[in-house]
Coordinates of C-alpha atoms in Angstrom, one line a residue:
H1413 CA 15.3 -48.6 -19.3
F1414 CA 14.8 -45.4 -21.2
D1415 CA 17.3 -44.3 -23.9
P1416 CA 19.3 -41.4 -22.2
N1417 CA 18.3 -39.2 -25.2
A1418 CA 14.6 -40.0 -24.7
V1419 CA 14.3 -38.4 -21.2
A1420 CA 14.9 -35.0 -22.5
G1421 CA 11.3 -34.6 -23.6
F1422 CA 9.7 -35.5 -20.1
K1423 CA 8.0 -32.6 -18.4
H1424 CA 7.7 -32.1 -14.6
Q1425 CA 4.1 -33.3 -14.7
Q1426 CA 5.3 -36.6 -16.1
F1427 CA 8.0 -37.0 -13.7
A1428 CA 5.7 -36.3 -10.7
E1429 CA 3.8 -39.5 -11.8
F1430 CA 6.7 -41.7 -11.9
D1431 CA 7.0 -44.5 -9.2
P1432 CA 9.9 -43.5 -6.8
A1433 CA 11.4 -46.9 -7.3
T1434 CA 12.0 -46.4 -11.0
M1435 CA 14.6 -43.6 -10.2
V1436 CA 17.1 -46.3 -9.4
G1437 CA 17.6 -47.1 -13.1
F1438 CA 18.5 -43.7 -14.2
T1439 CA 22.3 -43.1 -14.8
D1440 CA 24.4 -40.0 -15.0
Q1441 CA 23.8 -39.9 -18.7
H1442 CA 20.0 -40.0 -18.2
L1443 CA 20.3 -37.2 -15.5
A1444 CA 22.3 -35.1 -17.8
N1445 CA 19.7 -35.1 -20.5
F1446 CA 16.9 -34.1 -18.1
D1447 CA 15.2 -30.8 -18.9
P1448 CA 16.1 -28.6 -15.8
D1449 CA 12.5 -27.2 -15.8
A1450 CA 11.3 -30.9 -15.3
M1451 CA 13.1 -31.2 -11.9
A1452 CA 10.1 -29.6 -10.1
G1453 CA 8.2 -32.7 -10.6
F1454 CA 10.3 -34.8 -8.3
N1455 CA 9.6 -35.2 -4.5
D1456 CA 11.9 -36.3 -1.7
Q1457 CA 10.9 -40.0 -2.3
H1458 CA 12.0 -39.8 -5.9
V1459 CA 15.2 -37.9 -5.0
S1460 CA 16.2 -40.6 -2.3
N1461 CA 16.1 -43.3 -5.0
F1462 CA 18.6 -41.6 -7.3
D1463 CA 21.7 -43.8 -7.8
P1464 CA 24.5 -41.8 -6.0
A1465 CA 27.0 -42.5 -9.0
A1466 CA 24.4 -40.8 -11.2
M1467 CA 24.6 -37.4 -9.4
A1468 CA 27.5 -36.5 -11.5
G1469 CA 25.1 -36.0 -14.4
F1470 CA 23.4 -32.9 -12.7
N1471 CA 24.6 -29.5 -13.7
N1472 CA 23.8 -26.1 -11.9
Q1473 CA 20.5 -25.7 -13.8
H1474 CA 19.3 -29.0 -12.6
F1475 CA 20.2 -28.3 -9.0
A1476 CA 18.5 -25.0 -9.1
A1477 CA 15.2 -26.3 -10.5
F1478 CA 14.4 -28.8 -7.5
D1479 CA 11.3 -28.1 -5.5
P1480 CA 12.7 -27.2 -2.0
R1481 CA 10.7 -29.9 -0.3
A1482 CA 12.4 -32.5 -2.6
I1483 CA 15.7 -31.5 -1.4
A1484 CA 15.4 -33.2 1.8
G1485 CA 15.6 -36.6 0.0
F1486 CA 19.3 -36.2 -0.9
N1487 CA 21.5 -38.3 1.4
P1488 CA 25.2 -37.9 2.2
E1489 CA 26.3 -40.6 -0.4
Q1490 CA 24.5 -38.7 -3.1
I1491 CA 25.8 -35.3 -2.0
A1492 CA 29.4 -36.7 -2.1
N1493 CA 28.9 -37.2 -5.8
F1494 CA 27.7 -33.7 -6.6
D1495 CA 30.1 -31.7 -9.0
P1496 CA 31.2 -29.0 -6.6
T1497 CA 31.9 -26.6 -9.5
E1498 CA 28.5 -27.0 -10.9
F1499 CA 27.0 -26.6 -7.5
K1500 CA 28.8 -23.3 -6.9
E1501 CA 27.8 -21.9 -10.1
M1502 CA 24.2 -21.6 -9.1
P1503 CA 22.8 -18.1 -8.1
T1504 CA 23.3 -17.6 -4.4
H1505 CA 19.6 -18.0 -3.7
D1506 CA 19.5 -21.5 -5.1
I1507 CA 22.7 -22.5 -3.2
S1508 CA 21.2 -21.2 0.0
E1509 CA 17.9 -23.1 -0.9
M1510 CA 20.0 -26.4 -1.2
F1511 CA 21.7 -25.9 2.1
A1512 CA 18.5 -24.9 4.0
N1513 CA 16.5 -27.9 2.8
F1514 CA 19.0 -30.8 3.2
D1515 CA 17.8 -33.0 6.1
P1516 CA 19.8 -32.2 9.1
D1517 CA 19.0 -35.6 10.6
S1518 CA 21.0 -37.3 7.7
V1519 CA 23.3 -34.7 6.3
A1520 CA 26.2 -33.4 8.5
V1521 CA 28.3 -30.3 8.2
A1522 CA 31.2 -32.3 6.9
D1523 CA 29.0 -33.7 4.0
I1524 CA 28.7 -30.1 2.5
Q1525 CA 31.9 -28.5 3.5
N1526 CA 33.3 -28.8 -0.1
L1527 CA 30.2 -27.2 -1.5
L1528 CA 30.5 -23.9 0.2
P1529 CA 31.4 -21.1 -2.1
E1530 CA 34.3 -18.8 -1.4
G1531 CA 33.6 -16.6 1.6
W1532 CA 30.8 -18.8 3.1
V1533 CA 31.5 -20.0 6.7
I1534 CA 29.7 -22.8 8.4
D1535 CA 29.7 -23.4 12.2
S1536 CA 30.9 -27.1 12.6
E1537 CA 28.8 -27.6 15.6
T1538 CA 25.6 -25.8 15.0
G1539 CA 25.4 -25.9 11.1
E1540 CA 24.7 -22.1 11.1
I1541 CA 26.0 -20.5 7.8
T1542 CA 27.4 -17.0 7.6
P1543 CA 27.7 -15.9 3.8
P1544 CA 29.2 -12.7 2.5
A1545 CA 27.2 -9.5 2.4
G1546 CA 25.0 -9.4 -0.7
T1547 CA 24.2 -13.1 -0.6
N1548 CA 20.6 -13.9 -1.7
L1549 CA 19.3 -16.1 1.3
A1550 CA 16.6 -18.9 1.3
F1551 CA 15.0 -20.8 4.1
P1552 CA 12.9 -24.1 4.5
P1553 CA 9.3 -23.6 3.5
M1554 CA 6.4 -23.6 5.8
P1555 CA 5.0 -27.2 6.3
A1556 CA 2.4 -27.7 3.6
L1557 CA -1.2 -27.1 4.9
A1558 CA -2.9 -30.4 4.9
D1559 CA -6.3 -28.7 5.0
L1560 CA -6.0 -25.9 2.5
P1561 CA -9.6 -24.8 1.8
Q1562 CA -11.0 -25.5 -1.6
G1563 CA -10.7 -22.4 -3.7
M1564 CA -7.5 -21.1 -2.0
R1565 CA -4.0 -21.1 -3.5
M1566 CA -0.9 -20.2 -1.5
P1567 CA 2.8 -19.9 -2.6
Q1568 CA 5.5 -21.6 -0.8
I1569 CA 6.5 -19.2 2.1
P1570 CA 9.7 -19.4 4.2
D1571 CA 9.4 -20.8 7.7
F1572 CA 10.8 -18.2 10.0
A1573 CA 10.9 -20.4 13.0
K1574 CA 14.1 -21.5 11.3
G1575 CA 17.6 -19.9 10.7
F1576 CA 19.9 -19.6 7.9
G1577 CA 22.1 -22.8 7.9
L1578 CA 22.3 -26.5 7.3
G1579 CA 18.4 -27.6 7.3
G1580 CA 17.4 -24.2 8.9
A1581 CA 20.1 -24.2 11.6
G1582 CA 20.9 -21.0 13.5
G1583 CA 18.9 -18.4 15.2
D1584 CA 15.3 -18.1 14.1
I1585 CA 14.5 -15.3 11.8
L1586 CA 11.3 -14.5 13.5
T1587 CA 13.0 -13.5 16.7
G1588 CA 15.5 -11.6 14.7
L1589 CA 12.8 -9.6 13.0
T1590 CA 11.2 -8.6 16.3
E1591 CA 14.6 -7.5 17.7
G1592 CA 14.9 -5.5 14.5
L1593 CA 11.9 -3.5 15.4
V1594 CA 13.1 -3.0 19.0
K1595 CA 16.4 -1.7 17.6
Q1596 CA 14.4 0.9 15.8
G1597 CA 12.5 1.8 19.0
F1598 CA 9.3 -0.1 18.3
D1599 CA 9.6 -2.0 21.6
D1600 CA 5.7 -2.6 21.5
F1601 CA 5.6 -4.6 18.3
S1602 CA 6.4 -8.2 17.7
F1603 CA 6.3 -10.6 14.7
Q1604 CA 4.3 -13.8 14.7
Q1605 CA 3.9 -16.3 11.9
G1606 CA 0.7 -18.3 11.4
P1607 CA 0.5 -21.8 9.8
D1608 CA -0.5 -20.2 6.5
G1609 CA 3.0 -18.3 6.6
I1610 CA 1.4 -14.8 7.0
L1611 CA 3.6 -12.6 9.1
D1612 CA 1.4 -10.7 11.7
V1613 CA 2.9 -7.6 13.4
N1614 CA 1.1 -7.0 16.6
G1615 CA 1.2 -3.9 18.8
T1616 CA 1.0 -4.1 22.6
G1617 CA 0.7 -1.6 25.5
D1618 CA -0.1 1.9 24.1
F1619 CA -0.1 0.5 20.6
K1620 CA -2.6 -2.5 21.3
G1621 CA -4.9 -2.9 18.4
V1622 CA -2.4 -1.5 15.9
D1623 CA -1.7 -4.4 13.8
F1624 CA -0.2 -5.2 10.3
A1625 CA 0.0 -8.3 7.9
F1626 CA 2.8 -9.2 5.5
L1627 CA 4.3 -11.8 3.3
P1628 CA 8.1 -12.1 3.4
N1629 CA 9.6 -11.4 -0.1
S1630 CA 11.1 -14.9 -0.3
G1631 CA 13.2 -14.1 -3.3
G1632 CA 14.5 -10.8 -2.0
I1633 CA 16.0 -11.8 1.4
T1634 CA 19.7 -10.8 1.5
Q1635 CA 22.6 -10.9 3.8
G1636 CA 23.8 -7.4 5.0
N1637 CA 26.3 -6.5 7.6
S1638 CA 25.6 -7.5 11.4
G1639 CA 24.9 -4.6 13.4
E1640 CA 22.7 -2.9 11.0
A1641 CA 19.4 -4.1 12.7
G1642 CA 16.3 -1.8 12.1
L1643 CA 13.4 -0.9 9.9
S1644 CA 13.4 1.0 6.6
V1645 CA 11.5 1.6 3.5
D1646 CA 13.0 0.8 0.1
E1647 CA 12.7 2.8 -3.0
N1648 CA 9.5 1.1 -4.1
G1649 CA 7.6 1.8 -0.9
F1650 CA 8.0 -1.6 0.8
F1651 CA 9.1 -2.0 4.4
V1652 CA 12.5 -3.8 5.0
V1653 CA 13.4 -5.3 8.4
T1654 CA 17.0 -6.1 9.2
T1655 CA 17.7 -8.5 11.9
P1656 CA 20.7 -8.2 14.3
D1657 CA 22.6 -10.8 12.3
G1658 CA 22.3 -8.5 9.3
Q1659 CA 19.5 -10.5 7.3
K1660 CA 17.5 -8.0 5.3
V1661 CA 13.8 -9.2 4.9
P1662 CA 11.6 -7.1 2.6
M1663 CA 8.0 -7.3 3.6
I1664 CA 5.1 -7.6 1.1
P1665 CA 1.6 -6.3 2.2
A1666 CA -0.9 -9.3 2.6
P1667 CA -4.4 -10.0 3.9
R1668 CA -4.4 -11.0 7.5
D1669 CA -6.1 -14.3 6.9
P1670 CA -6.6 -15.6 3.3
S1671 CA -8.9 -18.4 4.6
E1672 CA -11.1 -15.8 6.3
L1673 CA -11.1 -13.7 3.2
L1674 CA -12.2 -16.8 1.2
D1675 CA -15.0 -17.4 3.7
L1676 CA -16.2 -13.8 3.3
I1677 CA -16.3 -14.2 -0.4
N1678 CA -18.4 -17.4 -0.1
A1679 CA -20.7 -16.1 2.6
D1680 CA -23.6 -15.9 0.3
P1681 CA -25.3 -19.3 0.4
E1682 CA -26.2 -19.0 -3.3
N1683 CA -22.6 -18.7 -4.3
Q1684 CA -20.9 -20.8 -1.5
D1685 CA -17.6 -22.5 -2.4
N1686 CA -17.6 -20.9 -5.8
G1687 CA -15.1 -18.2 -4.8
L1688 CA -11.4 -18.2 -5.3
V1689 CA -8.4 -16.6 -3.5
T1690 CA -4.9 -16.9 -4.9
V1691 CA -2.2 -15.5 -3.0
G1692 CA 0.7 -14.5 -5.4
E1693 CA 4.5 -14.4 -4.4
S1694 CA 4.7 -10.6 -4.9
G1695 CA 1.5 -9.8 -2.8
D1696 CA -0.9 -9.9 -5.8
I1697 CA -4.1 -11.3 -4.4
L1698 CA -6.5 -12.7 -7.1
M1699 CA -10.2 -12.7 -5.8
N1700 CA -13.0 -14.3 -7.8
L1701 CA -16.2 -12.9 -6.5
P1702 CA -19.0 -14.9 -7.8
G1703 CA -21.7 -13.1 -6.0
Q1704 CA -20.7 -9.8 -7.6
N1705 CA -19.6 -11.6 -10.9
R1706 CA -16.2 -9.9 -10.6
C1707 CA -12.6 -11.0 -10.8
D1708 CA -10.1 -8.6 -9.2
V1709 CA -6.4 -8.6 -8.3
G1710 CA -5.3 -6.4 -5.4
M1711 CA -2.5 -5.3 -3.3
F1712 CA -3.5 -5.1 0.2
I1713 CA -2.6 -2.2 2.6
P1714 CA -0.8 -4.0 5.5
Q1715 CA -2.4 -2.1 8.5
I1716 CA -5.6 -3.5 9.9
D1717 CA -8.1 -0.6 10.3
H1718 CA -11.6 -0.3 11.7
A1719 CA -14.0 -0.7 8.9
P1720 CA -15.3 2.5 7.2
E1721 CA -18.9 3.4 8.2
G1722 CA -21.5 1.8 6.1
L1723 CA -19.5 -1.0 4.8
Q1724 CA -20.7 -4.6 5.5
P1725 CA -18.5 -7.8 6.2
G1726 CA -17.1 -9.1 2.8
V1727 CA -15.4 -7.4 -0.2
N1728 CA -16.6 -3.8 -0.9
F1729 CA -15.7 -1.4 -3.6
V1730 CA -16.1 2.4 -2.9
P1731 CA -15.8 5.0 -5.7
N1732 CA -13.2 7.9 -4.8
E1733 CA -12.9 11.3 -5.9
D1734 CA -11.1 10.7 -9.2
G1735 CA -13.7 8.3 -10.3
D1736 CA -11.7 5.1 -9.7
E1737 CA -12.6 2.4 -7.0
E1738 CA -10.9 1.5 -3.8
G1739 CA -11.4 -2.0 -2.3
W1740 CA -12.2 -2.9 1.2
V1741 CA -12.2 -6.2 2.9
V1742 CA -14.4 -5.9 6.1
Y1743 CA -13.9 -8.8 8.4
D1744 CA -16.7 -10.2 10.8
D1745 CA -15.0 -8.6 13.9
G1746 CA -15.4 -5.1 12.3
E1747 CA -11.8 -4.7 11.3
A1748 CA -10.8 -4.1 7.8
Q1749 CA -8.1 -3.8 5.2
Q1750 CA -8.0 -1.6 2.1
F1751 CA -6.6 -3.0 -1.2
L1752 CA -5.6 -1.4 -4.4
P1753 CA -5.5 -2.8 -8.0
T1754 CA -2.3 -4.5 -9.3
V1755 CA -1.3 -7.1 -11.8
P1756 CA -1.3 -10.9 -11.3
K1757 CA 2.2 -12.2 -11.5
P1758 CA 4.1 -9.0 -11.5
D1759 CA 7.4 -10.8 -12.3
A1760 CA 5.7 -12.1 -15.5
F1761 CA 4.6 -8.5 -16.5
I1762 CA 8.1 -7.2 -15.8
N1763 CA 9.7 -9.8 -17.9
A1764 CA 7.1 -9.2 -20.8
G1765 CA 7.5 -5.4 -20.5
L1766 CA 11.4 -5.6 -20.8
Q1767 CA 11.0 -7.0 -24.2
F1768 CA 9.8 -3.7 -25.5
P1769 CA 12.5 -1.5 -27.2
G1770 CA 13.4 1.5 -25.1
V1771 CA 12.2 0.0 -21.8
E1772 CA 15.1 0.2 -19.3
G1773 CA 13.5 -1.0 -16.2
I1774 CA 10.1 -1.8 -14.5
D1775 CA 9.5 -1.9 -10.6
L1776 CA 6.5 -3.0 -8.6
Q1777 CA 5.4 -0.4 -6.1
A1778 CA 3.9 -1.1 -2.7
D1779 CA 0.6 0.7 -3.9
G1780 CA 0.2 -2.0 -6.6
S1781 CA 1.2 0.3 -9.4
L1782 CA 4.4 -0.2 -11.5
V1783 CA 7.0 2.5 -12.4
L1784 CA 8.5 2.0 -15.9
E1785 CA 11.6 3.7 -17.2
F1786 CA 11.2 4.2 -21.0
Q1787 CA 14.1 6.1 -22.8
G1788 CA 15.0 8.0 -19.7
Q1789 CA 11.5 9.0 -18.7
E1790 CA 9.5 7.6 -15.7
L1791 CA 6.0 6.3 -16.4
R1792 CA 3.5 5.1 -13.8
L1793 CA 1.4 2.1 -14.9
K1794 CA -1.8 1.9 -13.0
P1795 CA -3.8 -1.3 -13.1
N1796 CA -7.6 -1.3 -12.9
F1797 CA -10.0 -3.5 -11.0
N1798 CA -12.6 -5.9 -12.7
V1799 CA -10.2 -8.0 -14.6
Q1800 CA -11.5 -10.1 -17.5
N1801 CA -11.1 -13.8 -17.0
T1802 CA -11.9 -16.8 -19.0
P1803 CA -11.3 -20.6 -18.3
L1804 CA -8.0 -22.0 -19.4
T1805 CA -8.9 -24.7 -21.9
E1806 CA -7.1 -28.1 -21.9
G1807 CA -3.7 -27.9 -23.7
Q1808 CA -3.9 -24.0 -24.0
I1809 CA -0.6 -22.4 -23.6
V1810 CA -0.7 -18.8 -22.7
E1811 CA 2.5 -16.8 -22.8
P1812 CA 2.4 -13.6 -20.7
S1813 CA 1.9 -10.8 -23.1
I1814 CA 1.3 -7.1 -23.2
V1815 CA -0.4 -5.0 -25.8
I1816 CA -1.0 -1.2 -26.4
T1817 CA -4.7 -0.5 -26.7
P1818 CA -6.1 2.1 -29.2
E1819 CA -7.0 4.3 -26.2
G1820 CA -3.1 4.6 -25.3
G1821 CA -3.3 2.2 -22.2
L1822 CA -2.0 -1.3 -21.9
E1823 CA -3.5 -4.9 -21.4
F1824 CA -1.7 -7.6 -19.8
T1825 CA -2.7 -11.1 -20.3
V1826 CA -1.4 -14.1 -18.2
A1827 CA -2.6 -17.5 -17.0
V1828 CA -3.1 -18.0 -13.3
G1829 CA -4.2 -21.4 -12.1
D1830 CA -6.9 -22.5 -14.5
E1831 CA -7.8 -19.1 -15.8
V1832 CA -6.6 -16.6 -18.3
L1833 CA -6.6 -13.0 -16.8
T1834 CA -6.4 -9.8 -18.9
V1835 CA -5.7 -6.6 -16.8
P1836 CA -6.1 -3.0 -18.3
L1837 CA -3.5 -0.5 -17.2
D1838 CA -3.5 3.3 -17.5
I1839 CA -0.2 5.0 -18.4
E1840 CA 0.7 8.3 -16.5
V1841 CA 3.8 10.4 -16.5
D1842 CA 5.3 10.0 -13.1
Q1843 CA 5.9 13.3 -11.4

């Protein structure tokens, strides 16, 4: 067996390679020394083999770092040995994620009753959970796509066929979102979720053909008050739909079909299978366009439009009046979506930007720009298209970084997948 002190050096990539049967040998001393970030390497088979008595070694950081799909491996005997105090000290999103991803076929309401924070109520029959207003919510992820096309990366997206409760118990969120639109008077629109997790809003009747595409902001779903159902726009320009149960779901613009977008990029026989589409959690869509020798990061406009005259199926860039470009994806059926430049991994940009003295806040906007508050003044940061990209070399570690250019702009560098991206941004005084 490993010395308990030795396991602290293991990373998630190494834990992912462990035979699940070896988990039986770990004690609470081993588990207490695990690097919390390494928990992401475990799957449900690893988890199911942990010694129940060893669970006492986990603290709130360990619990919070598990991959959602691994949580289904915990059984009642293991859960009985969780430290309730440590469990309840997690952020509410992580507590929600644990409850949502326990296996309801093996874990009962009674098994988690002592883990509920103050003010959380669970229905003893259905397993549906009602938390206090302001609670950050999580849901089971969509089933993993077994046939994800080569060159496409997708984040984990909540499965809105589920509700908020033990293992996804409760009324499904998808129905609640449609009811939220109806409460606002949009009777001719309904939400649907495809197997890739994209949320489609489709119009019927007089609004037939008026369609939108979104990703749910999985980290920003919160509990509000019941009876507040409806549609609103937040201070950054993103739509927010509230269900009749009070669940507030911010919507992030998205391409209607990332697989179709990848097919369009690879339509040129000379460049087939060389394109890349990476869907970011914040709506940042990375597109490697080998036929045009470009790499771009865009925030899509959610409404599906008719293609502008003269544009062909594929990814198009059109100069606008101020000398910049606007992007258009034209689909084979003649429909199209516009996209605007943004930064990859906006959360990483925000975290890096907050390290600068005088920066008081940074917010991503629905148009892909960012609003920065610097010493009481608001500045708008506008990313540019045509991102510089270089391969990430083996062993290379790239920390997200922002530098000020001699021209008075910014450059943001970050690793995405197996690439290093550098994005230029212009700085404007926000009016």
